[in-house]
Amino acid sequence: MITIVGGGLAGSEAAWQAASQGVPVTLHEMRPVRPTAVHKTDRLAELVCSNSLRGDKLDNAVGLLKEEMRRLESLIMRAAEASRVPAGAALAVDRERFSEAITHALTTHPLVTIVRDEVVAIPSATERDPVIVATGPLTSEALSADIARLVGAEHLYFYDAISPIVLAESIDRGKVFRASRWNRSIRLKPDPAYRLSAADPANTGPACGVDDGEGDYLNCPLTREEYERFYDALIHAESATVHDFDKEKFFEGCLPIEVMAHRGADTLRFGPMKPVGLTDPRTGRPPYAAVQLRQDNLAGDHYSLVGFQTQLKWSEQARVLRLIPGLEAAEFARFGLVHRNTYVNGPNVLMETWQVRRRPALFFAGQMSGVEGYVESAASGLLAGLNAARMAGGQPLSSPPRTTAIGALAYYVSHANPAHYDPSNITFGIMEPLANAPRSKVAKKLAISERALGDLERWRDGLKAVACIAPDVGHGVQTVPNR
Ligand SMILES: Cc1cc2nc3c(=O)[nH]c(=O)nc-3n(C[C@H](O)[C@H](O)[C@H](O)COP(=O)(O)OP(=O)(O)OC[C@H]3O[C@@H](n4cnc5c(N)ncnc54)[C@H](O)[C@@H]3O)c2cc1C
């Protein structure tokens, strides 16, 4: 029997996949006994915010992920099709019909038992009786504390402070220069010339994710005029609506840039936009201010704006950030955000099958496993549910190849750099690159999707043959330590 904790997008999909393999499932959902700050109903797989599951075409990575899920007989995708509302190239749903369809499918499934209670500690898991924890970004406090005990408090986060990510090809290389602060040779030291008052947060330590002097950065230099124009736009830009629980005090080291900007005209120049240690090769001097871009994926086609976590509306982020020299034509792979989010450091804690390294009969899935987004959460639940069922049935576990969107997500979560780990949406950038790709962007994306769907089908068919085992994948209860 499989125990699943959390009846959200991931837990519901996991329950469906496991039961579809003929394995009995008990699904624990704490609502309505114990509500969360954002859910409004007692239904399973409630969409907490937007009703969009994003793009639905194969030239879009999340469109590909959805198509792969359809081919793996996803309940979430089946419910989405049945509750679809017009939304152009995107897949948007009638949220009530959507969660009602999922609740109905699971409550009437003969192999699924639904228990409405709060689980306060991770249930014990064995190879015959695996456990999936899929309690989402708002995991209840008692369970969060137990997860922290298992994975180590340093590997469990409660807030997300995500900087925007731009596509490398959209950066104007004629305006930016490649350099690391202090040319890497000197460790980052506070420069007395750049101290504000002792009370200023910028002096309490390096801001979230700021260049530590290790690694290459692309630097966008700003003149005084350019900085003032950017600053003025930033302080007048419109913020996204924030939930009550997101009004809690921010970590001083991870303040949104607009909050820093409101503290004073120069605060950013002493924080994420500080020019100290950087020399603009065109002038031979430090710029007035600088924005650093850090390579964000193995393929090198995504760069994040270092220390630029923000709560501005997405349209405002695009408008204001394009005022930065070199980013005038920036295309955004992901916008910045700051919100409450309980998640583990995936690469330290998880294997590619979503098993916990230290306790392989335990799986984490959904947003708390370190992915971002409705569809990605459901996709991780799909794979965790399939694998838990295979474990319970004594079969080897498996993850699709990195050429597929679902396999690439599993690979990202278990192999990204743990030192700079951020939950990720699916993007073509985290998938295995295509050799001899067509030159046109759309043709290239379509070719990657075509390869993905072929590989996914071969993987799916191969699952029936026992020998299909991915590298780095655990079987049975062999324990792998945290990295
Ligand atoms: C405020 C907010 C807005 C978001 N908006 C979007 C958006 O617009 N688009 C998007 O793609 N993504 C969005 N996300 C991110 C994410 O995709 C969703 O949170 C998604 O619902 C995650 O799916 P999940 O299954 O991991 O978690 P959830 O869907 O939250 O499911 C987890 C379930 O576990 C239950 N639970 C928690 N603790 C316990 C416990 N101890 N015992 C039993 N049950 C428990 C909860 O009640 C919940 O039903 C948002 C996140 C937040 C916090």
Short mmCIF file of N, CA and C in Angstrom, two decimals, residues 193-338:
data_model
loop_
_atom_site.label_atom_id
_atom_site.label_comp_id
_atom_site.label_asym_id
_atom_site.label_seq_id
_atom_site.Cartn_x
_atom_site.Cartn_y
_atom_site.Cartn_z
N ALA A 193 34.71 52.58 1.63
CA ALA A 193 34.20 53.67 0.80
C ALA A 193 32.75 53.47 0.43
N TYR A 194 32.27 52.23 0.56
CA TYR A 194 30.91 51.93 0.15
C TYR A 194 29.99 51.67 1.31
N ARG A 195 30.39 52.05 2.51
CA ARG A 195 29.51 51.81 3.65
C ARG A 195 28.50 52.95 3.77
N LEU A 196 27.26 52.58 4.01
CA LEU A 196 26.27 53.58 4.40
C LEU A 196 26.27 53.60 5.91
N SER A 197 25.18 53.99 6.53
CA SER A 197 25.15 53.98 7.98
C SER A 197 25.16 52.54 8.45
N ALA A 198 25.63 52.33 9.69
CA ALA A 198 25.73 50.98 10.24
C ALA A 198 24.38 50.30 10.26
N ALA A 199 23.30 51.10 10.30
CA ALA A 199 21.96 50.52 10.39
C ALA A 199 21.45 50.05 9.04
N ASP A 200 22.16 50.40 7.96
CA ASP A 200 21.63 50.05 6.65
C ASP A 200 21.74 48.56 6.38
N PRO A 201 20.65 47.95 5.87
CA PRO A 201 20.67 46.51 5.66
C PRO A 201 21.75 46.06 4.71
N ALA A 202 22.14 46.93 3.79
CA ALA A 202 23.16 46.50 2.83
C ALA A 202 24.47 46.17 3.53
N ASN A 203 24.62 46.66 4.77
CA ASN A 203 25.86 46.38 5.48
C ASN A 203 25.77 45.15 6.37
N THR A 204 24.62 44.50 6.41
CA THR A 204 24.48 43.37 7.32
C THR A 204 25.07 42.10 6.72
N GLY A 205 25.51 42.13 5.49
CA GLY A 205 26.10 40.95 4.85
C GLY A 205 25.77 41.01 3.38
N PRO A 206 26.35 40.11 2.59
CA PRO A 206 26.06 40.16 1.17
C PRO A 206 24.59 39.90 0.91
N ALA A 207 23.99 40.62 -0.02
CA ALA A 207 22.58 40.40 -0.34
C ALA A 207 22.43 39.03 -0.97
N CYS A 208 21.17 38.57 -0.98
CA CYS A 208 20.81 37.24 -1.48
C CYS A 208 21.47 36.94 -2.82
N GLY A 209 22.35 35.97 -2.88
CA GLY A 209 22.90 35.51 -4.15
C GLY A 209 23.87 36.47 -4.82
N VAL A 210 24.37 37.47 -4.10
CA VAL A 210 25.27 38.43 -4.74
C VAL A 210 26.63 37.77 -5.00
N ASP A 211 27.28 38.21 -6.07
CA ASP A 211 28.58 37.68 -6.49
C ASP A 211 29.51 37.50 -5.30
N ASP A 212 29.96 36.28 -5.10
CA ASP A 212 30.87 36.01 -4.00
C ASP A 212 32.32 35.95 -4.50
N GLY A 213 32.52 36.44 -5.71
CA GLY A 213 33.87 36.46 -6.24
C GLY A 213 34.28 35.15 -6.88
N GLU A 214 33.37 34.22 -7.00
CA GLU A 214 33.70 32.94 -7.63
C GLU A 214 32.78 32.74 -8.82
N GLY A 215 33.37 32.62 -9.99
CA GLY A 215 32.54 32.36 -11.17
C GLY A 215 32.48 33.55 -12.09
N ASP A 216 32.07 33.28 -13.30
CA ASP A 216 32.02 34.32 -14.31
C ASP A 216 30.66 34.98 -14.35
N TYR A 217 30.66 36.26 -14.55
CA TYR A 217 29.40 37.00 -14.64
C TYR A 217 29.42 37.86 -15.89
N LEU A 218 28.24 38.10 -16.43
CA LEU A 218 28.12 39.15 -17.42
C LEU A 218 27.69 40.38 -16.64
N ASN A 219 28.35 41.51 -16.87
CA ASN A 219 28.06 42.72 -16.09
C ASN A 219 27.47 43.78 -17.00
N CYS A 220 26.36 44.35 -16.55
CA CYS A 220 25.71 45.44 -17.29
C CYS A 220 26.09 46.74 -16.59
N PRO A 221 26.97 47.55 -17.19
CA PRO A 221 27.39 48.79 -16.53
C PRO A 221 26.38 49.90 -16.74
N LEU A 222 26.15 50.72 -15.69
CA LEU A 222 25.23 51.86 -15.81
C LEU A 222 25.98 53.15 -15.51
N THR A 223 25.73 54.19 -16.32
CA THR A 223 26.23 55.52 -16.00
C THR A 223 25.29 56.11 -14.93
N ARG A 224 25.68 57.25 -14.40
CA ARG A 224 24.83 57.90 -13.39
C ARG A 224 23.43 58.16 -13.96
N GLU A 225 23.38 58.69 -15.20
CA GLU A 225 22.08 59.02 -15.81
C GLU A 225 21.24 57.75 -15.98
N GLU A 226 21.90 56.69 -16.45
CA GLU A 226 21.16 55.44 -16.66
C GLU A 226 20.64 54.89 -15.35
N TYR A 227 21.46 54.99 -14.30
CA TYR A 227 21.04 54.50 -12.99
C TYR A 227 19.84 55.30 -12.48
N GLU A 228 19.89 56.62 -12.63
CA GLU A 228 18.81 57.46 -12.11
C GLU A 228 17.50 57.18 -12.85
N ARG A 229 17.62 56.96 -14.15
CA ARG A 229 16.41 56.65 -14.94
C ARG A 229 15.82 55.31 -14.47
N PHE A 230 16.71 54.32 -14.27
CA PHE A 230 16.26 53.00 -13.83
C PHE A 230 15.63 53.10 -12.42
N TYR A 231 16.31 53.84 -11.55
CA TYR A 231 15.84 53.97 -10.17
C TYR A 231 14.45 54.61 -10.13
N ASP A 232 14.29 55.66 -10.92
CA ASP A 232 13.02 56.37 -10.95
C ASP A 232 11.89 55.44 -11.44
N ALA A 233 12.19 54.66 -12.48
CA ALA A 233 11.18 53.73 -13.00
C ALA A 233 10.85 52.67 -11.95
N LEU A 234 11.87 52.23 -11.24
CA LEU A 234 11.67 51.15 -10.26
C LEU A 234 10.78 51.61 -9.11
N ILE A 235 11.05 52.78 -8.58
CA ILE A 235 10.25 53.18 -7.41
C ILE A 235 8.82 53.57 -7.78
N HIS A 236 8.58 53.81 -9.07
CA HIS A 236 7.21 54.12 -9.47
C HIS A 236 6.49 52.92 -10.10
N ALA A 237 7.16 51.78 -10.18
CA ALA A 237 6.55 50.61 -10.83
C ALA A 237 5.51 49.97 -9.92
N GLU A 238 4.60 49.24 -10.56
CA GLU A 238 3.47 48.65 -9.81
C GLU A 238 3.82 47.25 -9.31
N SER A 239 3.53 47.02 -8.03
CA SER A 239 3.83 45.70 -7.45
C SER A 239 2.66 44.75 -7.64
N ALA A 240 2.97 43.46 -7.64
CA ALA A 240 1.91 42.44 -7.68
C ALA A 240 1.19 42.43 -6.33
N THR A 241 -0.05 41.95 -6.33
CA THR A 241 -0.78 41.82 -5.07
C THR A 241 -0.10 40.73 -4.24
N VAL A 242 0.10 40.99 -2.97
CA VAL A 242 0.73 39.96 -2.14
C VAL A 242 -0.28 39.42 -1.13
N HIS A 243 -0.15 38.14 -0.82
CA HIS A 243 -1.04 37.53 0.17
C HIS A 243 -0.61 37.97 1.57
N ASP A 244 -1.55 37.86 2.53
CA ASP A 244 -1.25 38.30 3.89
C ASP A 244 0.01 37.63 4.44
N PHE A 245 0.11 36.30 4.17
CA PHE A 245 1.27 35.61 4.75
C PHE A 245 2.56 36.02 4.07
N ASP A 246 2.47 36.70 2.92
CA ASP A 246 3.68 37.18 2.26
C ASP A 246 4.05 38.59 2.73
N LYS A 247 3.23 39.15 3.62
CA LYS A 247 3.57 40.48 4.13
C LYS A 247 4.47 40.34 5.35
N GLU A 248 4.75 39.06 5.73
CA GLU A 248 5.66 38.87 6.85
C GLU A 248 6.98 39.54 6.51
N LYS A 249 7.77 39.75 7.55
CA LYS A 249 9.04 40.43 7.34
C LYS A 249 9.92 39.63 6.36
N PHE A 250 10.51 40.32 5.40
CA PHE A 250 11.42 39.64 4.48
C PHE A 250 12.74 39.40 5.21
N PHE A 251 13.50 38.39 4.74
CA PHE A 251 14.86 38.26 5.23
C PHE A 251 15.61 39.49 4.75
N GLU A 252 16.38 40.10 5.65
CA GLU A 252 17.09 41.32 5.26
C GLU A 252 18.03 41.07 4.08
N GLY A 253 18.60 39.88 4.00
CA GLY A 253 19.52 39.60 2.91
C GLY A 253 18.83 39.29 1.59
N CYS A 254 17.50 39.15 1.59
CA CYS A 254 16.77 38.79 0.37
C CYS A 254 15.65 39.76 0.09
N LEU A 255 15.88 41.03 0.31
CA LEU A 255 14.82 42.02 0.10
C LEU A 255 14.52 42.15 -1.38
N PRO A 256 13.24 42.34 -1.73
CA PRO A 256 12.93 42.67 -3.13
C PRO A 256 13.64 43.98 -3.51
N ILE A 257 14.06 44.09 -4.77
CA ILE A 257 14.83 45.28 -5.17
C ILE A 257 14.03 46.56 -4.97
N GLU A 258 12.69 46.49 -5.18
CA GLU A 258 11.91 47.72 -5.05
C GLU A 258 11.83 48.16 -3.58
N VAL A 259 11.88 47.17 -2.67
CA VAL A 259 11.88 47.52 -1.23
C VAL A 259 13.20 48.20 -0.89
N MET A 260 14.29 47.64 -1.41
CA MET A 260 15.60 48.27 -1.18
C MET A 260 15.60 49.68 -1.76
N ALA A 261 15.06 49.83 -2.96
CA ALA A 261 15.09 51.14 -3.63
C ALA A 261 14.35 52.19 -2.81
N HIS A 262 13.24 51.78 -2.18
CA HIS A 262 12.47 52.73 -1.40
C HIS A 262 13.21 53.18 -0.15
N ARG A 263 14.27 52.50 0.22
CA ARG A 263 15.03 52.89 1.41
C ARG A 263 16.01 54.03 1.11
N GLY A 264 16.25 54.30 -0.15
CA GLY A 264 17.15 55.41 -0.47
C GLY A 264 17.68 55.26 -1.88
N ALA A 265 18.06 56.40 -2.48
CA ALA A 265 18.47 56.40 -3.88
C ALA A 265 19.73 55.58 -4.11
N ASP A 266 20.55 55.45 -3.08
CA ASP A 266 21.82 54.74 -3.29
C ASP A 266 21.85 53.32 -2.74
N THR A 267 20.76 52.90 -2.09
CA THR A 267 20.80 51.58 -1.42
C THR A 267 21.16 50.47 -2.40
N LEU A 268 20.61 50.53 -3.61
CA LEU A 268 20.91 49.46 -4.58
C LEU A 268 22.38 49.48 -4.99
N ARG A 269 22.98 50.68 -5.01
CA ARG A 269 24.39 50.78 -5.41
C ARG A 269 25.32 50.22 -4.33
N PHE A 270 24.77 49.98 -3.17
CA PHE A 270 25.54 49.35 -2.10
C PHE A 270 25.10 47.91 -1.89
N GLY A 271 24.15 47.49 -2.69
CA GLY A 271 23.62 46.12 -2.61
C GLY A 271 23.87 45.42 -3.94
N PRO A 272 22.80 44.92 -4.57
CA PRO A 272 23.01 44.11 -5.77
C PRO A 272 23.56 44.87 -6.97
N MET A 273 23.51 46.23 -6.94
CA MET A 273 24.04 46.97 -8.10
C MET A 273 25.39 47.60 -7.80
N LYS A 274 26.06 47.09 -6.79
CA LYS A 274 27.33 47.76 -6.45
C LYS A 274 28.38 47.48 -7.53
N PRO A 275 29.13 48.53 -7.90
CA PRO A 275 30.12 48.39 -8.96
C PRO A 275 31.50 48.00 -8.43
N VAL A 276 31.66 48.02 -7.11
CA VAL A 276 32.98 47.83 -6.53
C VAL A 276 33.59 46.49 -6.96
N GLY A 277 34.87 46.53 -7.31
CA GLY A 277 35.56 45.30 -7.73
C GLY A 277 35.40 44.99 -9.20
N LEU A 278 34.65 45.83 -9.93
CA LEU A 278 34.42 45.59 -11.36
C LEU A 278 35.05 46.73 -12.17
N THR A 279 35.73 46.41 -13.24
CA THR A 279 36.30 47.45 -14.10
C THR A 279 35.71 47.30 -15.49
N ASP A 280 35.11 48.37 -15.96
CA ASP A 280 34.52 48.34 -17.30
C ASP A 280 35.67 48.46 -18.31
N PRO A 281 35.89 47.42 -19.13
CA PRO A 281 37.04 47.46 -20.04
C PRO A 281 37.01 48.63 -21.01
N ARG A 282 35.82 49.19 -21.24
CA ARG A 282 35.77 50.30 -22.21
C ARG A 282 36.22 51.62 -21.61
N THR A 283 36.13 51.76 -20.27
CA THR A 283 36.54 53.02 -19.64
C THR A 283 37.77 52.83 -18.75
N GLY A 284 38.04 51.59 -18.38
CA GLY A 284 39.16 51.32 -17.46
C GLY A 284 38.80 51.67 -16.03
N ARG A 285 37.53 52.01 -15.76
CA ARG A 285 37.12 52.40 -14.41
C ARG A 285 35.88 51.61 -13.99
N PRO A 286 35.60 51.59 -12.66
CA PRO A 286 34.34 50.95 -12.24
C PRO A 286 33.17 51.77 -12.77
N PRO A 287 32.09 51.11 -13.20
CA PRO A 287 30.92 51.88 -13.62
C PRO A 287 30.25 52.53 -12.40
N TYR A 288 29.29 53.41 -12.66
CA TYR A 288 28.58 54.06 -11.55
C TYR A 288 27.76 53.02 -10.78
N ALA A 289 27.18 52.07 -11.50
CA ALA A 289 26.44 50.96 -10.90
C ALA A 289 26.52 49.81 -11.90
N ALA A 290 26.23 48.60 -11.43
CA ALA A 290 26.29 47.45 -12.35
C ALA A 290 25.26 46.40 -11.95
N VAL A 291 24.73 45.72 -12.95
CA VAL A 291 23.85 44.57 -12.69
C VAL A 291 24.62 43.35 -13.17
N GLN A 292 24.71 42.34 -12.32
CA GLN A 292 25.44 41.14 -12.70
C GLN A 292 24.47 40.05 -13.15
N LEU A 293 24.86 39.34 -14.21
CA LEU A 293 24.06 38.23 -14.73
C LEU A 293 24.86 36.95 -14.54
N ARG A 294 24.22 35.97 -13.93
CA ARG A 294 24.93 34.71 -13.68
C ARG A 294 24.32 33.60 -14.54
N GLN A 295 25.18 32.78 -15.14
CA GLN A 295 24.70 31.65 -15.94
C GLN A 295 23.81 30.78 -15.06
N ASP A 296 22.65 30.40 -15.58
CA ASP A 296 21.67 29.76 -14.72
C ASP A 296 21.40 28.30 -15.07
N ASN A 297 21.90 27.85 -16.21
CA ASN A 297 21.67 26.43 -16.54
C ASN A 297 22.89 25.87 -17.25
N LEU A 298 22.92 24.54 -17.33
CA LEU A 298 24.10 23.89 -17.89
C LEU A 298 24.31 24.31 -19.34
N ALA A 299 23.21 24.49 -20.06
CA ALA A 299 23.31 24.81 -21.48
C ALA A 299 23.86 26.23 -21.70
N GLY A 300 23.80 27.08 -20.68
CA GLY A 300 24.32 28.44 -20.82
C GLY A 300 23.39 29.35 -21.60
N ASP A 301 22.13 28.97 -21.77
CA ASP A 301 21.25 29.86 -22.50
C ASP A 301 20.30 30.64 -21.60
N HIS A 302 20.47 30.51 -20.28
CA HIS A 302 19.68 31.30 -19.33
C HIS A 302 20.64 32.03 -18.38
N TYR A 303 20.36 33.30 -18.14
CA TYR A 303 21.14 34.07 -17.16
C TYR A 303 20.19 34.71 -16.16
N SER A 304 20.53 34.61 -14.85
CA SER A 304 19.68 35.27 -13.85
C SER A 304 20.31 36.59 -13.43
N LEU A 305 19.45 37.55 -13.06
CA LEU A 305 19.93 38.85 -12.59
C LEU A 305 20.24 38.69 -11.10
N VAL A 306 21.49 38.77 -10.75
CA VAL A 306 21.92 38.41 -9.40
C VAL A 306 21.36 39.38 -8.35
N GLY A 307 20.69 38.81 -7.34
CA GLY A 307 20.17 39.62 -6.23
C GLY A 307 18.97 40.46 -6.61
N PHE A 308 18.29 40.15 -7.74
CA PHE A 308 17.20 40.98 -8.23
C PHE A 308 15.82 40.39 -7.95
N GLN A 309 15.65 39.68 -6.82
CA GLN A 309 14.32 39.18 -6.46
C GLN A 309 13.37 40.37 -6.36
N THR A 310 12.15 40.17 -6.82
CA THR A 310 11.22 41.30 -6.90
C THR A 310 9.77 40.83 -6.84
N GLN A 311 8.91 41.73 -6.37
CA GLN A 311 7.48 41.45 -6.37
C GLN A 311 6.74 42.34 -7.36
N LEU A 312 7.47 42.97 -8.28
CA LEU A 312 6.77 43.80 -9.27
C LEU A 312 5.91 42.91 -10.15
N LYS A 313 4.84 43.50 -10.69
CA LYS A 313 4.03 42.78 -11.68
C LYS A 313 4.94 42.37 -12.84
N TRP A 314 4.61 41.25 -13.48
CA TRP A 314 5.49 40.75 -14.54
C TRP A 314 5.65 41.75 -15.67
N SER A 315 4.56 42.43 -16.05
CA SER A 315 4.68 43.41 -17.14
C SER A 315 5.60 44.55 -16.72
N GLU A 316 5.55 44.92 -15.45
CA GLU A 316 6.39 46.00 -14.94
C GLU A 316 7.86 45.56 -14.88
N GLN A 317 8.07 44.30 -14.50
CA GLN A 317 9.45 43.78 -14.48
C GLN A 317 10.06 43.92 -15.87
N ALA A 318 9.30 43.51 -16.89
CA ALA A 318 9.83 43.57 -18.26
C ALA A 318 10.17 45.02 -18.62
N ARG A 319 9.24 45.92 -18.30
CA ARG A 319 9.43 47.33 -18.68
C ARG A 319 10.65 47.94 -17.96
N VAL A 320 10.73 47.73 -16.65
CA VAL A 320 11.78 48.39 -15.86
C VAL A 320 13.15 47.75 -16.14
N LEU A 321 13.19 46.43 -16.19
CA LEU A 321 14.50 45.76 -16.35
C LEU A 321 15.09 46.00 -17.74
N ARG A 322 14.22 46.30 -18.71
CA ARG A 322 14.75 46.59 -20.07
C ARG A 322 15.42 47.97 -20.13
N LEU A 323 15.37 48.72 -19.03
CA LEU A 323 16.10 49.99 -18.98
C LEU A 323 17.58 49.76 -18.65
N ILE A 324 17.92 48.53 -18.27
CA ILE A 324 19.31 48.22 -17.93
C ILE A 324 20.10 48.02 -19.23
N PRO A 325 21.23 48.72 -19.38
CA PRO A 325 22.01 48.59 -20.61
C PRO A 325 22.38 47.13 -20.87
N GLY A 326 22.12 46.66 -22.07
CA GLY A 326 22.38 45.26 -22.43
C GLY A 326 21.12 44.42 -22.36
N LEU A 327 20.11 44.91 -21.64
CA LEU A 327 18.88 44.13 -21.50
C LEU A 327 17.70 44.79 -22.22
N GLU A 328 17.98 45.74 -23.12
CA GLU A 328 16.90 46.48 -23.79
C GLU A 328 15.94 45.55 -24.53
N ALA A 329 16.48 44.42 -25.04
CA ALA A 329 15.62 43.50 -25.80
C ALA A 329 15.49 42.17 -25.05
N ALA A 330 15.67 42.23 -23.73
CA ALA A 330 15.69 40.97 -22.94
C ALA A 330 14.39 40.20 -23.12
N GLU A 331 14.53 38.89 -23.30
CA GLU A 331 13.37 37.98 -23.25
C GLU A 331 13.48 37.22 -21.95
N PHE A 332 12.37 37.12 -21.24
CA PHE A 332 12.42 36.55 -19.90
C PHE A 332 11.99 35.08 -19.91
N ALA A 333 12.89 34.22 -19.39
CA ALA A 333 12.54 32.80 -19.26
C ALA A 333 11.69 32.63 -18.00
N ARG A 334 11.91 33.50 -17.03
CA ARG A 334 11.11 33.46 -15.80
C ARG A 334 11.20 34.83 -15.13
N PHE A 335 10.10 35.27 -14.54
CA PHE A 335 10.12 36.55 -13.84
C PHE A 335 10.46 36.31 -12.37
N GLY A 336 10.85 37.39 -11.71
CA GLY A 336 11.24 37.28 -10.31
C GLY A 336 10.02 37.19 -9.41
N LEU A 337 10.21 36.66 -8.21
CA LEU A 337 9.14 36.66 -7.22
C LEU A 337 9.70 36.47 -5.82
N VAL A 338 8.89 36.83 -4.86
CA VAL A 338 9.22 36.60 -3.46
C VAL A 338 7.93 36.11 -2.82
#
